[in-house]
Short mmCIF file of C-alpha atoms in Angstrom, two decimals:
data_model
loop_
_atom_site.label_atom_id
_atom_site.label_comp_id
_atom_site.label_asym_id
_atom_site.label_seq_id
_atom_site.Cartn_x
_atom_site.Cartn_y
_atom_site.Cartn_z
CA MET A 1 38.78 29.17 18.66
CA THR A 2 36.63 32.18 19.48
CA ARG A 3 34.99 33.65 16.40
CA THR A 4 35.18 37.28 15.45
CA VAL A 5 31.70 38.64 14.76
CA TYR A 6 30.39 41.97 13.51
CA VAL A 7 27.90 44.02 15.56
CA ASN A 8 26.81 47.51 14.59
CA GLY A 9 30.13 48.68 13.17
CA GLU A 10 32.47 46.72 15.45
CA TYR A 11 34.42 43.48 15.03
CA LEU A 12 34.30 41.67 18.37
CA PRO A 13 35.05 38.29 19.94
CA GLU A 14 31.76 36.38 19.94
CA ASN A 15 31.68 36.21 23.74
CA GLU A 16 31.82 40.01 23.96
CA ALA A 17 29.09 40.73 21.41
CA LYS A 18 25.88 42.21 22.78
CA ILE A 19 22.50 43.42 21.49
CA SER A 20 19.99 45.46 23.49
CA ILE A 21 17.08 43.61 25.11
CA PHE A 22 14.87 46.21 23.40
CA ASP A 23 16.06 45.24 19.93
CA ARG A 24 12.97 44.61 17.80
CA GLY A 25 14.52 41.51 16.28
CA PHE A 26 14.45 39.98 19.77
CA LEU A 27 11.07 41.35 20.83
CA MET A 28 9.06 41.30 17.58
CA ALA A 29 11.01 39.18 15.06
CA ASP A 30 11.17 42.52 13.24
CA GLY A 31 14.17 41.75 11.09
CA VAL A 32 15.46 40.17 7.91
CA TYR A 33 18.42 37.92 7.19
CA GLU A 34 20.57 36.32 4.54
CA VAL A 35 23.06 33.45 4.53
CA THR A 36 25.84 33.53 1.95
CA SER A 37 27.90 30.41 1.35
CA VAL A 38 31.69 30.44 1.33
CA ILE A 39 33.76 28.00 -0.74
CA GLY A 40 37.52 28.18 -0.90
CA GLY A 41 37.41 31.35 1.17
CA LYS A 42 35.21 33.11 -1.39
CA LEU A 43 31.56 34.21 -1.42
CA VAL A 44 29.00 32.38 -3.55
CA ASP A 45 26.29 34.46 -5.26
CA PHE A 46 26.87 37.51 -3.08
CA GLU A 47 25.17 39.83 -5.56
CA GLY A 48 21.99 37.75 -5.53
CA HIS A 49 21.86 37.70 -1.74
CA SER A 50 22.52 41.43 -1.45
CA LYS A 51 19.75 42.24 -3.95
CA ARG A 52 17.27 40.02 -2.10
CA LEU A 53 18.29 41.68 1.17
CA GLU A 54 17.53 45.10 -0.29
CA ARG A 55 14.13 43.85 -1.45
CA SER A 56 13.27 42.38 1.97
CA LEU A 57 14.23 45.66 3.66
CA ALA A 58 12.16 47.68 1.20
CA GLU A 59 9.11 45.45 1.67
CA LEU A 60 9.26 46.08 5.42
CA ASP A 61 10.18 49.79 5.07
CA MET A 62 13.34 49.10 7.05
CA ALA A 63 16.54 51.13 6.68
CA ASN A 64 19.78 49.49 5.59
CA PRO A 65 22.57 50.63 7.94
CA VAL A 66 25.30 49.89 5.36
CA THR A 67 25.86 50.18 1.65
CA MET A 68 26.27 47.08 -0.48
CA ASP A 69 29.97 47.88 -0.95
CA GLU A 70 30.40 48.13 2.81
CA LEU A 71 28.51 44.87 3.25
CA LEU A 72 30.85 43.08 0.87
CA GLU A 73 33.84 44.51 2.76
CA ILE A 74 32.41 43.23 6.06
CA HIS A 75 31.85 39.75 4.63
CA ARG A 76 35.41 39.58 3.32
CA ALA A 77 36.81 40.88 6.61
CA LEU A 78 34.98 38.17 8.56
CA ILE A 79 36.29 35.49 6.20
CA ALA A 80 39.83 36.76 6.78
CA LYS A 81 39.53 37.27 10.54
CA ASN A 82 38.07 33.78 11.04
CA ASP A 83 40.15 31.96 8.42
CA LEU A 84 36.92 30.65 6.94
CA VAL A 85 37.49 28.28 4.05
CA GLU A 86 34.10 26.60 3.72
CA GLY A 87 30.79 27.39 5.39
CA GLY A 88 28.62 30.46 5.48
CA ILE A 89 28.12 33.99 6.74
CA TYR A 90 24.88 34.82 8.53
CA LEU A 91 23.65 38.41 8.28
CA GLN A 92 20.74 39.90 10.22
CA ILE A 93 19.33 43.42 10.12
CA THR A 94 16.58 44.52 12.51
CA ARG A 95 14.61 47.71 12.98
CA GLY A 96 16.88 48.54 15.89
CA ALA A 97 16.49 49.10 19.61
CA PRO A 98 14.14 51.90 20.69
CA ALA A 99 13.97 53.10 24.29
CA ASP A 100 11.11 50.76 25.13
CA ARG A 101 8.91 48.02 23.69
CA ASP A 102 6.08 49.19 21.44
CA PHE A 103 4.14 47.68 18.55
CA ALA A 104 4.53 50.89 16.53
CA PHE A 105 7.68 51.20 14.44
CA PRO A 106 10.28 53.53 15.99
CA ASP A 107 11.41 56.66 14.17
CA PRO A 108 14.35 55.56 11.96
CA ASP A 109 15.94 59.00 12.42
CA THR A 110 16.38 58.34 16.14
CA THR A 111 16.51 54.52 16.18
CA PRO A 112 19.02 53.18 13.65
CA SER A 113 18.75 49.65 12.32
CA SER A 114 20.86 46.98 14.01
CA ILE A 115 23.15 44.72 12.00
CA VAL A 116 25.03 41.59 13.01
CA LEU A 117 27.08 39.09 11.02
CA PHE A 118 28.90 35.91 12.00
CA THR A 119 30.60 32.99 10.29
CA GLN A 120 29.72 29.30 10.45
CA VAL A 121 32.01 26.44 9.45
CA LYS A 122 30.16 23.79 7.42
CA ASN A 123 30.99 21.02 4.97
CA LEU A 124 29.20 22.16 1.82
CA VAL A 125 30.84 20.59 -1.22
CA ASN A 126 31.19 17.08 0.24
CA ALA A 127 28.10 17.03 2.46
CA PRO A 128 27.13 13.38 3.18
CA ALA A 129 23.45 14.01 2.43
CA ALA A 130 24.30 14.79 -1.18
CA SER A 131 25.41 11.21 -1.84
CA LYS A 132 22.75 9.38 0.16
CA GLY A 133 19.76 11.70 -0.18
CA ILE A 134 17.36 12.96 2.48
CA LYS A 135 13.94 11.88 3.74
CA VAL A 136 11.13 14.39 4.15
CA ILE A 137 7.66 14.40 5.68
CA SER A 138 4.74 16.66 4.79
CA ILE A 139 3.23 19.17 7.24
CA ASP A 140 0.59 21.88 6.96
CA ASP A 141 1.97 25.28 6.02
CA LEU A 142 0.93 27.51 8.93
CA ARG A 143 3.19 30.49 8.24
CA TRP A 144 2.17 34.05 7.47
CA GLU A 145 1.37 34.95 3.87
CA ARG A 146 4.48 36.98 2.98
CA ARG A 147 6.97 34.18 2.69
CA ASP A 148 8.69 36.03 -0.13
CA ILE A 149 10.27 38.30 2.49
CA LYS A 150 13.23 36.62 4.19
CA THR A 151 12.36 37.54 7.76
CA VAL A 152 13.67 36.10 11.02
CA GLN A 153 10.21 34.69 11.82
CA LEU A 154 11.44 31.10 11.75
CA LEU A 155 9.53 29.48 14.61
CA TYR A 156 7.27 27.31 12.45
CA PRO A 157 10.04 26.15 10.12
CA SER A 158 12.02 25.22 13.24
CA MET A 159 9.01 23.28 14.53
CA GLY A 160 8.78 21.59 11.15
CA LYS A 161 12.38 20.40 11.37
CA MET A 162 11.68 19.01 14.85
CA MET A 163 8.55 17.23 13.58
CA ALA A 164 10.68 15.68 10.86
CA ALA A 165 13.33 14.56 13.33
CA LYS A 166 10.66 13.00 15.57
CA ALA A 167 9.36 11.07 12.56
CA GLY A 168 12.84 9.81 11.69
CA ALA A 169 13.18 12.12 8.67
CA ASP A 170 15.60 14.88 7.74
CA ASP A 171 13.24 17.70 6.82
CA ALA A 172 9.65 18.65 6.06
CA TRP A 173 7.82 19.96 3.00
CA MET A 174 5.01 22.34 3.79
CA VAL A 175 1.62 21.93 2.13
CA GLN A 176 -1.09 24.53 1.53
CA ASP A 177 -4.44 23.74 -0.11
CA GLY A 178 -3.13 20.30 -1.02
CA LEU A 179 -0.03 21.59 -2.80
CA VAL A 180 3.61 21.77 -1.72
CA THR A 181 4.89 25.30 -1.08
CA GLU A 182 8.51 24.69 -0.04
CA GLY A 183 10.74 23.00 2.50
CA THR A 184 11.40 24.43 5.95
CA SER A 185 14.55 26.13 4.68
CA ASN A 186 14.72 25.26 1.00
CA ASN A 187 12.85 25.20 -2.30
CA ALA A 188 11.24 21.90 -3.39
CA TYR A 189 11.36 20.14 -6.78
CA ILE A 190 10.31 16.93 -8.46
CA VAL A 191 11.45 15.35 -11.73
CA LYS A 192 8.89 13.53 -13.88
CA GLY A 193 9.31 12.37 -17.46
CA GLY A 194 12.50 14.39 -17.82
CA LYS A 195 10.87 17.63 -16.58
CA ILE A 196 12.06 19.54 -13.54
CA ILE A 197 8.93 20.80 -11.78
CA THR A 198 8.89 23.46 -9.06
CA ARG A 199 6.36 25.95 -7.73
CA LYS A 200 6.36 29.33 -9.46
CA LEU A 201 7.42 32.43 -7.54
CA SER A 202 4.78 34.33 -5.56
CA ASN A 203 4.22 35.55 -2.01
CA ASP A 204 3.79 31.86 -1.08
CA ILE A 205 7.48 30.97 -1.29
CA LEU A 206 10.91 32.52 -0.95
CA ALA A 207 12.66 33.40 -4.18
CA GLY A 208 15.71 31.26 -3.50
CA ILE A 209 19.00 32.58 -4.82
CA THR A 210 20.20 29.01 -5.35
CA ARG A 211 16.83 28.22 -6.97
CA ALA A 212 17.39 30.91 -9.57
CA ALA A 213 20.91 29.71 -10.33
CA VAL A 214 19.96 26.04 -10.53
CA LEU A 215 17.00 26.67 -12.84
CA ARG A 216 19.18 28.81 -15.11
CA LEU A 217 21.86 26.12 -15.22
CA ALA A 218 19.23 23.46 -15.91
CA LYS A 219 17.95 25.39 -18.91
CA GLU A 220 21.50 25.96 -20.17
CA ALA A 221 22.02 22.19 -19.92
CA GLN A 222 18.95 21.69 -22.16
CA MET A 223 16.81 20.38 -19.30
CA VAL A 224 13.09 21.17 -19.35
CA VAL A 225 11.78 23.28 -16.44
CA GLU A 226 8.10 23.63 -15.60
CA GLU A 227 7.10 26.13 -12.90
CA ARG A 228 3.86 24.90 -11.35
CA SER A 229 2.56 23.50 -8.09
CA PHE A 230 2.49 19.80 -7.27
CA SER A 231 0.99 17.63 -4.54
CA ILE A 232 2.68 15.24 -2.13
CA GLU A 233 1.01 12.36 -4.03
CA GLU A 234 2.50 13.54 -7.32
CA ALA A 235 5.89 13.92 -5.66
CA GLN A 236 5.75 10.38 -4.31
CA GLU A 237 5.13 9.10 -7.85
CA ALA A 238 7.90 11.22 -9.38
CA ASP A 239 11.12 9.85 -10.84
CA GLU A 240 13.21 12.08 -8.56
CA ALA A 241 12.87 14.87 -6.04
CA PHE A 242 15.32 17.35 -4.59
CA VAL A 243 15.71 20.60 -2.66
CA THR A 244 17.96 23.63 -3.08
CA SER A 245 19.27 26.26 -0.69
CA ALA A 246 22.36 28.38 -0.15
CA THR A 247 23.96 25.96 2.29
CA THR A 248 22.81 22.64 0.81
CA PHE A 249 23.18 23.56 -2.88
CA VAL A 250 21.22 20.59 -4.29
CA PHE A 251 20.16 17.72 -2.02
CA PRO A 252 18.32 14.71 -3.49
CA VAL A 253 15.10 13.62 -1.73
CA VAL A 254 14.77 9.83 -1.70
CA GLU A 255 11.70 9.39 0.53
CA ILE A 256 8.50 11.38 1.15
CA ASP A 257 6.15 10.45 4.01
CA GLY A 258 7.71 7.00 4.22
CA LYS A 259 7.40 6.22 0.50
CA ALA A 260 10.48 5.91 -1.71
CA VAL A 261 10.80 8.37 -4.59
CA GLY A 262 11.66 6.50 -7.79
CA ASP A 263 13.97 3.64 -6.86
CA GLY A 264 14.74 5.24 -3.50
CA LYS A 265 18.23 6.25 -4.60
CA VAL A 266 19.88 9.50 -5.59
CA GLY A 267 18.75 10.41 -9.11
CA SER A 268 20.84 11.49 -12.08
CA VAL A 269 19.15 14.88 -12.56
CA ALA A 270 19.74 16.03 -8.98
CA SER A 271 23.31 14.74 -9.10
CA ARG A 272 24.04 16.56 -12.35
CA LEU A 273 22.49 19.82 -11.14
CA ARG A 274 24.56 19.69 -7.97
CA GLU A 275 27.70 19.03 -9.98
CA ILE A 276 27.22 21.93 -12.38
CA TYR A 277 26.10 24.29 -9.62
CA ILE A 278 29.27 23.62 -7.61
CA GLU A 279 31.39 24.00 -10.74
CA GLU A 280 29.90 27.40 -11.46
CA SER A 281 30.09 28.49 -7.81
CA LEU A 282 33.79 27.67 -7.64
CA ARG A 283 34.36 29.56 -10.88
CA LYS A 284 32.35 32.69 -10.02
CA ALA A 285 32.84 33.03 -6.25
CA ILE A 286 34.29 36.40 -5.23
#
């Protein structure tokens, strides 16, 4: 079935949707994005994603072409038009399409921002990787130094995923100055001696919306959380490891650079966090 997508104020069949070749998202990766999960036809953590979107836009001095109320209406319309029960909605806003290519930002009064949204069907709640765990490799973190902004500059994370696939793994953790920053599209954690350990927020990593929810739920469940950096070697010696993101929720990591984490099986902490995160998401989705 052909999806209905949203492009600059119009709902269109996906095969009729078009963006200018001069759009700065295409030419300069001059854009930001968000992905909001959908469970049971409802949006998970929409408020968190919308607030992070506003922050990303502000950091890049980019105009938002819609209000947050309008954005929520668009998301709900796409769910209805595409009969989406479980999956996600991808949103991208760019600095728009000026008359020609130029490194200088166009005047926002004459070049409005571009906005596109589309749905993706995906098995979230019963994803196979949640029960068997994933394998990761480590790679150097070669990205720019404003990773806290959720931009569409995703070439290196894409390369990282391909490096992982070539090595027979599922994903990669990026390392800077000997310490793990994050996964290619997720935040990274280890569990040692009952403590959940994850890198503290800074320009080095993305402030994951799922990260915030999972850490809050962990504390409410009387789990100990320590926000600090860790090395690949420490991760390999941990009791457990896991990742979080909007579309994976919580995925256990059972192997790092070919070495089993703990007993090489899905751990109890990651399993419990996934369970309580899904419970809350189902309860609070809008």
